[in-house]
DNA sequence: GTTTCTCGCATACCCTCGGTATGTCATGAC
DNA sequence: GTCATGACATACCGAGGGTATGCGAGAAAC
């Protein structure tokens, strides 16, 4: 039986992470002060330091929150029914759409590599979206849809291209048109890799 | 006739930018304090604030320094002699090599999008490496080597993929092997876009 | 039911660092 | 030689991350 105290504690922690996600999305890591985070969560810094060792740890919790939510929706797409090719195309589309969400783009794509450092970010991503993307590429290779290739590398290039594409769409004056162009370009690249 | 004062002033400014490049490369923007930059340049903060409106302006000067140097070497490759196809391949190779340089990777690829904000970074890159990469893609389209396509978008995806590839090489335990794999993968992608 | 313990906070404080305001002096103009 | 200017140097301030300590609500023990 879970105590009321444990419940309150967890609720406070959630509120802190929720507030951090909102503020990091809006202002970035450097532009967000811990005082604002705690104010928004209706606690004080003591509570924050009780749950997290510092600002970076809070960021990593925010990162994990956003990515956990992301892979919930992406996993079904990657491992779903249908031809491997169609599943891969659907996964890439879904990933681009995910990158268009403000919190994913700001926290995962833009801020995390710098805040966490590239290597730590890369390592974390193995268990989240990048891991899924690599699975999608692996499934294509296994199904014989594309030539044998170092899956890791191919997935890395795709990951870089997709997030660049999404950032381009997000900052476009005509996101619909840019979105179609990005999608077409990605499909062309993928088609070019396909075995005949 | 240039005065001695003007000369000293320019020398001080250079020293500040040089120091900033070194420290931003080593520690990133957030991890570099202005006191360290001025100490390394053998001046005080008054001098820094005379030449730059703040830390961000100093970063932008560092960015411009690193990119100006980068395009010096990249321009010849993009617009050099030889078949358009070969020139494009050479340009991509040269760009990956450039991304492997610690200062380019840290300041341009990792830090700038966050410090300057994605849109400001993108705008600045139009006049630097990205602009050159787009030229390379444009030359391929003009020469009929690849199908008609929105050059801007294709260049953006490539830019994202190449910098992700370079970051992967830089953090690899076997950079030589990873380097070859990245190169092969990029060539395959490019080959897949080629008109038959 | 009462007392004691624990831990989840709240508060006060400290130091670093980006930025501001003011003063000084080396250089250049006349 | 005198005066003006601008290229600095220095002192100061407040924001913000982090540390240390105290308090009290909830849980456990009796």
PDB file of C-alpha atoms in Angstrom, chain B:
ATOM      1  CA  UNK B   1      48.132  55.437 -43.186  1.00  0.00           C
ATOM      2  CA  UNK B   2      46.796  53.318 -40.423  1.00  0.00           C
ATOM      3  CA  UNK B   3      47.435  54.626 -36.910  1.00  0.00           C
ATOM      4  CA  UNK B   4      49.196  52.667 -34.244  1.00  0.00           C
ATOM      5  CA  UNK B   5      46.141  52.985 -32.091  1.00  0.00           C
ATOM      6  CA  UNK B   6      43.933  51.408 -34.717  1.00  0.00           C
ATOM      7  CA  UNK B   7      46.486  48.623 -35.007  1.00  0.00           C
ATOM      8  CA  UNK B   8      46.562  47.948 -31.279  1.00  0.00           C
ATOM      9  CA  UNK B   9      42.785  48.009 -31.124  1.00  0.00           C
ATOM     10  CA  UNK B  10      42.498  45.475 -33.926  1.00  0.00           C
ATOM     11  CA  UNK B  11      45.141  43.317 -32.306  1.00  0.00           C
ATOM     12  CA  UNK B  12      43.221  43.318 -29.037  1.00  0.00           C
ATOM     13  CA  UNK B  13      40.036  42.399 -30.830  1.00  0.00           C
ATOM     14  CA  UNK B  14      41.781  39.532 -32.616  1.00  0.00           C
ATOM     15  CA  UNK B  15      43.221  38.244 -29.370  1.00  0.00           C
ATOM     16  CA  UNK B  16      39.776  38.249 -27.810  1.00  0.00           C
ATOM     17  CA  UNK B  17      38.270  36.327 -30.727  1.00  0.00           C
ATOM     18  CA  UNK B  18      41.190  33.890 -30.833  1.00  0.00           C
ATOM     19  CA  UNK B  19      40.834  33.222 -27.105  1.00  0.00           C
ATOM     20  CA  UNK B  20      37.102  32.829 -27.461  1.00  0.00           C
ATOM     21  CA  UNK B  21      37.497  30.308 -30.286  1.00  0.00           C
ATOM     22  CA  UNK B  22      39.910  28.256 -28.201  1.00  0.00           C
ATOM     23  CA  UNK B  23      37.791  28.292 -25.072  1.00  0.00           C
ATOM     24  CA  UNK B  24      34.433  27.800 -26.780  1.00  0.00           C
ATOM     25  CA  UNK B  25      35.951  24.817 -28.575  1.00  0.00           C
ATOM     26  CA  UNK B  26      37.245  23.345 -25.360  1.00  0.00           C
ATOM     27  CA  UNK B  27      34.423  24.066 -22.979  1.00  0.00           C
ATOM     28  CA  UNK B  28      31.436  25.162 -25.016  1.00  0.00           C
ATOM     29  CA  UNK B  29      29.684  28.485 -24.673  1.00  0.00           C
ATOM     30  CA  UNK B  30      28.072  27.938 -21.274  1.00  0.00           C
ATOM     31  CA  UNK B  31      31.251  26.505 -19.812  1.00  0.00           C
ATOM     32  CA  UNK B  32      33.375  29.476 -20.847  1.00  0.00           C
ATOM     33  CA  UNK B  33      33.423  32.580 -18.666  1.00  0.00           C
ATOM     34  CA  UNK B  34      34.306  36.000 -19.980  1.00  0.00           C
ATOM     35  CA  UNK B  35      36.906  36.374 -17.238  1.00  0.00           C
ATOM     36  CA  UNK B  36      38.767  33.403 -18.707  1.00  0.00           C
ATOM     37  CA  UNK B  37      38.529  34.794 -22.218  1.00  0.00           C
ATOM     38  CA  UNK B  38      39.925  38.182 -21.206  1.00  0.00           C
ATOM     39  CA  UNK B  39      42.598  36.614 -19.044  1.00  0.00           C
ATOM     40  CA  UNK B  40      43.761  34.498 -21.937  1.00  0.00           C
ATOM     41  CA  UNK B  41      43.783  37.549 -24.193  1.00  0.00           C
ATOM     42  CA  UNK B  42      45.694  39.527 -21.539  1.00  0.00           C
ATOM     43  CA  UNK B  43      43.137  42.310 -21.243  1.00  0.00           C
ATOM     44  CA  UNK B  44      40.226  43.032 -18.929  1.00  0.00           C
ATOM     45  CA  UNK B  45      36.467  42.985 -19.373  1.00  0.00           C
ATOM     46  CA  UNK B  46      36.414  46.686 -20.260  1.00  0.00           C
ATOM     47  CA  UNK B  47      38.216  45.847 -23.477  1.00  0.00           C
ATOM     48  CA  UNK B  48      35.844  43.028 -24.255  1.00  0.00           C
ATOM     49  CA  UNK B  49      32.778  45.185 -23.766  1.00  0.00           C
ATOM     50  CA  UNK B  50      34.297  47.904 -25.845  1.00  0.00           C
ATOM     51  CA  UNK B  51      34.582  45.576 -28.833  1.00  0.00           C
ATOM     52  CA  UNK B  52      31.520  43.385 -28.304  1.00  0.00           C
ATOM     53  CA  UNK B  53      28.102  44.146 -26.899  1.00  0.00           C
ATOM     54  CA  UNK B  54      28.177  40.951 -24.813  1.00  0.00           C
ATOM     55  CA  UNK B  55      28.994  37.290 -24.676  1.00  0.00           C
ATOM     56  CA  UNK B  56      26.680  36.436 -27.548  1.00  0.00           C
ATOM     57  CA  UNK B  57      28.290  39.013 -29.824  1.00  0.00           C
ATOM     58  CA  UNK B  58      31.669  37.545 -28.966  1.00  0.00           C
ATOM     59  CA  UNK B  59      30.361  34.111 -29.862  1.00  0.00           C
ATOM     60  CA  UNK B  60      29.116  35.369 -33.204  1.00  0.00           C
ATOM     61  CA  UNK B  61      32.536  36.813 -33.934  1.00  0.00           C
ATOM     62  CA  UNK B  62      34.102  33.460 -33.055  1.00  0.00           C
ATOM     63  CA  UNK B  63      31.563  31.725 -35.294  1.00  0.00           C
ATOM     64  CA  UNK B  64      32.370  34.064 -38.180  1.00  0.00           C
ATOM     65  CA  UNK B  65      36.104  33.493 -37.633  1.00  0.00           C
ATOM     66  CA  UNK B  66      35.794  29.711 -37.790  1.00  0.00           C
ATOM     67  CA  UNK B  67      33.425  29.765 -40.776  1.00  0.00           C
ATOM     68  CA  UNK B  68      35.479  32.300 -42.718  1.00  0.00           C
ATOM     69  CA  UNK B  69      38.457  30.025 -42.381  1.00  0.00           C
ATOM     70  CA  UNK B  70      36.368  27.017 -43.360  1.00  0.00           C
ATOM     71  CA  UNK B  71      35.057  28.491 -46.578  1.00  0.00           C
ATOM     72  CA  UNK B  72      38.523  29.550 -47.624  1.00  0.00           C
ATOM     73  CA  UNK B  73      39.450  25.942 -48.069  1.00  0.00           C
ATOM     74  CA  UNK B  74      36.036  24.652 -49.147  1.00  0.00           C
ATOM     75  CA  UNK B  75      35.351  27.151 -51.926  1.00  0.00           C
ATOM     76  CA  UNK B  76      38.153  25.933 -54.158  1.00  0.00           C
ATOM     77  CA  UNK B  77      36.826  22.384 -53.900  1.00  0.00           C
ATOM     78  CA  UNK B  78      33.243  23.257 -54.848  1.00  0.00           C
ATOM     79  CA  UNK B  79      34.112  25.464 -57.763  1.00  0.00           C
ATOM     80  CA  UNK B  80      37.246  23.628 -58.826  1.00  0.00           C
ATOM     81  CA  UNK B  81      38.061  21.974 -62.132  1.00  0.00           C
ATOM     82  CA  UNK B  82      36.684  18.631 -63.088  1.00  0.00           C
ATOM     83  CA  UNK B  83      33.350  16.996 -63.684  1.00  0.00           C
ATOM     84  CA  UNK B  84      30.446  18.323 -61.628  1.00  0.00           C
ATOM     85  CA  UNK B  85      29.929  14.901 -60.120  1.00  0.00           C
ATOM     86  CA  UNK B  86      33.532  14.564 -58.999  1.00  0.00           C
ATOM     87  CA  UNK B  87      33.547  18.103 -57.686  1.00  0.00           C
ATOM     88  CA  UNK B  88      30.402  17.420 -55.628  1.00  0.00           C
ATOM     89  CA  UNK B  89      31.847  14.245 -54.172  1.00  0.00           C
ATOM     90  CA  UNK B  90      35.059  16.061 -53.351  1.00  0.00           C
ATOM     91  CA  UNK B  91      33.079  18.858 -51.710  1.00  0.00           C
ATOM     92  CA  UNK B  92      31.146  16.455 -49.501  1.00  0.00           C
ATOM     93  CA  UNK B  93      34.338  14.730 -48.486  1.00  0.00           C
ATOM     94  CA  UNK B  94      35.995  18.041 -47.736  1.00  0.00           C
ATOM     95  CA  UNK B  95      33.012  19.146 -45.683  1.00  0.00           C
ATOM     96  CA  UNK B  96      33.057  15.993 -43.563  1.00  0.00           C
ATOM     97  CA  UNK B  97      36.761  16.544 -42.974  1.00  0.00           C
ATOM     98  CA  UNK B  98      36.063  20.111 -41.929  1.00  0.00           C
ATOM     99  CA  UNK B  99      33.374  18.899 -39.499  1.00  0.00           C
ATOM    100  CA  UNK B 100      35.995  16.691 -37.884  1.00  0.00           C
ATOM    101  CA  UNK B 101      38.058  19.658 -36.788  1.00  0.00           C
ATOM    102  CA  UNK B 102      37.326  20.234 -33.103  1.00  0.00           C
ATOM    103  CA  UNK B 103      36.660  23.923 -33.383  1.00  0.00           C
ATOM    104  CA  UNK B 104      34.362  23.584 -36.385  1.00  0.00           C
ATOM    105  CA  UNK B 105      32.431  20.751 -34.812  1.00  0.00           C
ATOM    106  CA  UNK B 106      32.010  22.301 -31.410  1.00  0.00           C
ATOM    107  CA  UNK B 107      31.348  25.899 -32.374  1.00  0.00           C
ATOM    108  CA  UNK B 108      29.524  25.567 -35.701  1.00  0.00           C
ATOM    109  CA  UNK B 109      27.797  22.205 -35.545  1.00  0.00           C
ATOM    110  CA  UNK B 110      26.980  21.807 -31.862  1.00  0.00           C
ATOM    111  CA  UNK B 111      26.946  25.163 -30.112  1.00  0.00           C
ATOM    112  CA  UNK B 112      25.838  27.701 -32.725  1.00  0.00           C
ATOM    113  CA  UNK B 113      22.286  26.412 -33.331  1.00  0.00           C
ATOM    114  CA  UNK B 114      21.592  26.716 -29.613  1.00  0.00           C
ATOM    115  CA  UNK B 115      23.560  29.859 -28.767  1.00  0.00           C
ATOM    116  CA  UNK B 116      22.369  31.799 -31.793  1.00  0.00           C
ATOM    117  CA  UNK B 117      19.031  30.069 -32.067  1.00  0.00           C
ATOM    118  CA  UNK B 118      18.269  27.816 -35.004  1.00  0.00           C
ATOM    119  CA  UNK B 119      16.958  30.488 -37.315  1.00  0.00           C
ATOM    120  CA  UNK B 120      19.764  32.964 -36.789  1.00  0.00           C
ATOM    121  CA  UNK B 121      22.242  30.128 -37.264  1.00  0.00           C
ATOM    122  CA  UNK B 122      20.565  29.029 -40.435  1.00  0.00           C
ATOM    123  CA  UNK B 123      20.591  32.567 -41.791  1.00  0.00           C
ATOM    124  CA  UNK B 124      24.266  32.978 -41.006  1.00  0.00           C
ATOM    125  CA  UNK B 125      25.104  29.628 -42.592  1.00  0.00           C
ATOM    126  CA  UNK B 126      23.591  30.782 -45.874  1.00  0.00           C
ATOM    127  CA  UNK B 127      26.769  32.839 -46.334  1.00  0.00           C
ATOM    128  CA  UNK B 128      29.131  30.160 -45.172  1.00  0.00           C
ATOM    129  CA  UNK B 129      29.434  26.408 -45.472  1.00  0.00           C
ATOM    130  CA  UNK B 130      25.798  25.646 -46.045  1.00  0.00           C
ATOM    131  CA  UNK B 131      25.748  28.163 -48.861  1.00  0.00           C
ATOM    132  CA  UNK B 132      28.636  26.340 -50.490  1.00  0.00           C
ATOM    133  CA  UNK B 133      27.007  22.959 -50.060  1.00  0.00           C
ATOM    134  CA  UNK B 134      23.875  24.294 -51.687  1.00  0.00           C
ATOM    135  CA  UNK B 135      25.999  25.565 -54.560  1.00  0.00           C
ATOM    136  CA  UNK B 136      27.428  22.089 -54.957  1.00  0.00           C
ATOM    137  CA  UNK B 137      23.939  20.593 -55.149  1.00  0.00           C
ATOM    138  CA  UNK B 138      22.838  23.308 -57.560  1.00  0.00           C
ATOM    139  CA  UNK B 139      25.774  22.540 -59.842  1.00  0.00           C
ATOM    140  CA  UNK B 140      24.746  18.877 -59.926  1.00  0.00           C
ATOM    141  CA  UNK B 141      21.179  19.747 -60.863  1.00  0.00           C
ATOM    142  CA  UNK B 142      22.340  22.262 -63.494  1.00  0.00           C
ATOM    143  CA  UNK B 143      24.686  19.727 -65.011  1.00  0.00           C
ATOM    144  CA  UNK B 144      21.825  17.248 -65.217  1.00  0.00           C
ATOM    145  CA  UNK B 145      23.610  14.800 -62.912  1.00  0.00           C
ATOM    146  CA  UNK B 146      20.638  14.468 -60.582  1.00  0.00           C
ATOM    147  CA  UNK B 147      16.926  14.991 -61.140  1.00  0.00           C
ATOM    148  CA  UNK B 148      15.402  18.394 -60.744  1.00  0.00           C
ATOM    149  CA  UNK B 149      14.698  18.907 -57.029  1.00  0.00           C
ATOM    150  CA  UNK B 150      14.277  21.676 -54.490  1.00  0.00           C
ATOM    151  CA  UNK B 151      17.948  22.401 -54.028  1.00  0.00           C
ATOM    152  CA  UNK B 152      17.496  24.142 -50.688  1.00  0.00           C
ATOM    153  CA  UNK B 153      15.799  21.133 -49.156  1.00  0.00           C
ATOM    154  CA  UNK B 154      18.214  18.602 -50.560  1.00  0.00           C
ATOM    155  CA  UNK B 155      21.117  20.685 -49.314  1.00  0.00           C
ATOM    156  CA  UNK B 156      19.567  20.956 -45.839  1.00  0.00           C
ATOM    157  CA  UNK B 157      19.135  17.220 -45.547  1.00  0.00           C
ATOM    158  CA  UNK B 158      22.693  16.669 -46.709  1.00  0.00           C
ATOM    159  CA  UNK B 159      23.976  19.286 -44.286  1.00  0.00           C
ATOM    160  CA  UNK B 160      22.194  17.525 -41.431  1.00  0.00           C
ATOM    161  CA  UNK B 161      23.404  14.109 -42.512  1.00  0.00           C
ATOM    162  CA  UNK B 162      27.021  15.194 -43.007  1.00  0.00           C
ATOM    163  CA  UNK B 163      27.348  16.874 -39.650  1.00  0.00           C
ATOM    164  CA  UNK B 164      25.719  13.875 -37.952  1.00  0.00           C
ATOM    165  CA  UNK B 165      28.148  11.648 -39.814  1.00  0.00           C
ATOM    166  CA  UNK B 166      31.096  13.728 -38.714  1.00  0.00           C
ATOM    167  CA  UNK B 167      29.982  13.756 -35.093  1.00  0.00           C
ATOM    168  CA  UNK B 168      29.672   9.975 -35.289  1.00  0.00           C
ATOM    169  CA  UNK B 169      33.209   9.667 -36.649  1.00  0.00           C
ATOM    170  CA  UNK B 170      34.573  12.005 -33.983  1.00  0.00           C
ATOM    171  CA  UNK B 171      33.086   9.972 -31.170  1.00  0.00           C
ATOM    172  CA  UNK B 172      33.908   6.576 -32.605  1.00  0.00           C
ATOM    173  CA  UNK B 173      36.366   4.215 -30.972  1.00  0.00           C
ATOM    174  CA  UNK B 174      37.647   3.472 -34.470  1.00  0.00           C
ATOM    175  CA  UNK B 175      37.450   6.765 -36.379  1.00  0.00           C
ATOM    176  CA  UNK B 176      39.210   5.413 -39.467  1.00  0.00           C
ATOM    177  CA  UNK B 177      36.729   2.629 -39.966  1.00  0.00           C
ATOM    178  CA  UNK B 178      33.759   4.812 -39.119  1.00  0.00           C
ATOM    179  CA  UNK B 179      35.102   7.452 -41.469  1.00  0.00           C
ATOM    180  CA  UNK B 180      35.163   4.981 -44.335  1.00  0.00           C
ATOM    181  CA  UNK B 181      31.677   3.742 -43.514  1.00  0.00           C
ATOM    182  CA  UNK B 182      30.291   7.269 -43.402  1.00  0.00           C
ATOM    183  CA  UNK B 183      31.944   8.074 -46.693  1.00  0.00           C
ATOM    184  CA  UNK B 184      30.593   4.921 -48.319  1.00  0.00           C
ATOM    185  CA  UNK B 185      27.108   5.607 -47.022  1.00  0.00           C
ATOM    186  CA  UNK B 186      27.130   9.171 -48.301  1.00  0.00           C
ATOM    187  CA  UNK B 187      28.349   8.051 -51.705  1.00  0.00           C
ATOM    188  CA  UNK B 188      25.601   5.464 -51.860  1.00  0.00           C
ATOM    189  CA  UNK B 189      22.992   8.067 -51.055  1.00  0.00           C
ATOM    190  CA  UNK B 190      24.391  10.383 -53.676  1.00  0.00           C
ATOM    191  CA  UNK B 191      24.665   7.588 -56.228  1.00  0.00           C
ATOM    192  CA  UNK B 192      21.051   6.725 -55.593  1.00  0.00           C
ATOM    193  CA  UNK B 193      20.074  10.249 -56.582  1.00  0.00           C
ATOM    194  CA  UNK B 194      22.076  10.175 -59.792  1.00  0.00           C
ATOM    195  CA  UNK B 195      20.387  10.111 -63.170  1.00  0.00           C
ATOM    196  CA  UNK B 196      21.231   6.948 -65.041  1.00  0.00           C
TER     197      UNK B 196
END
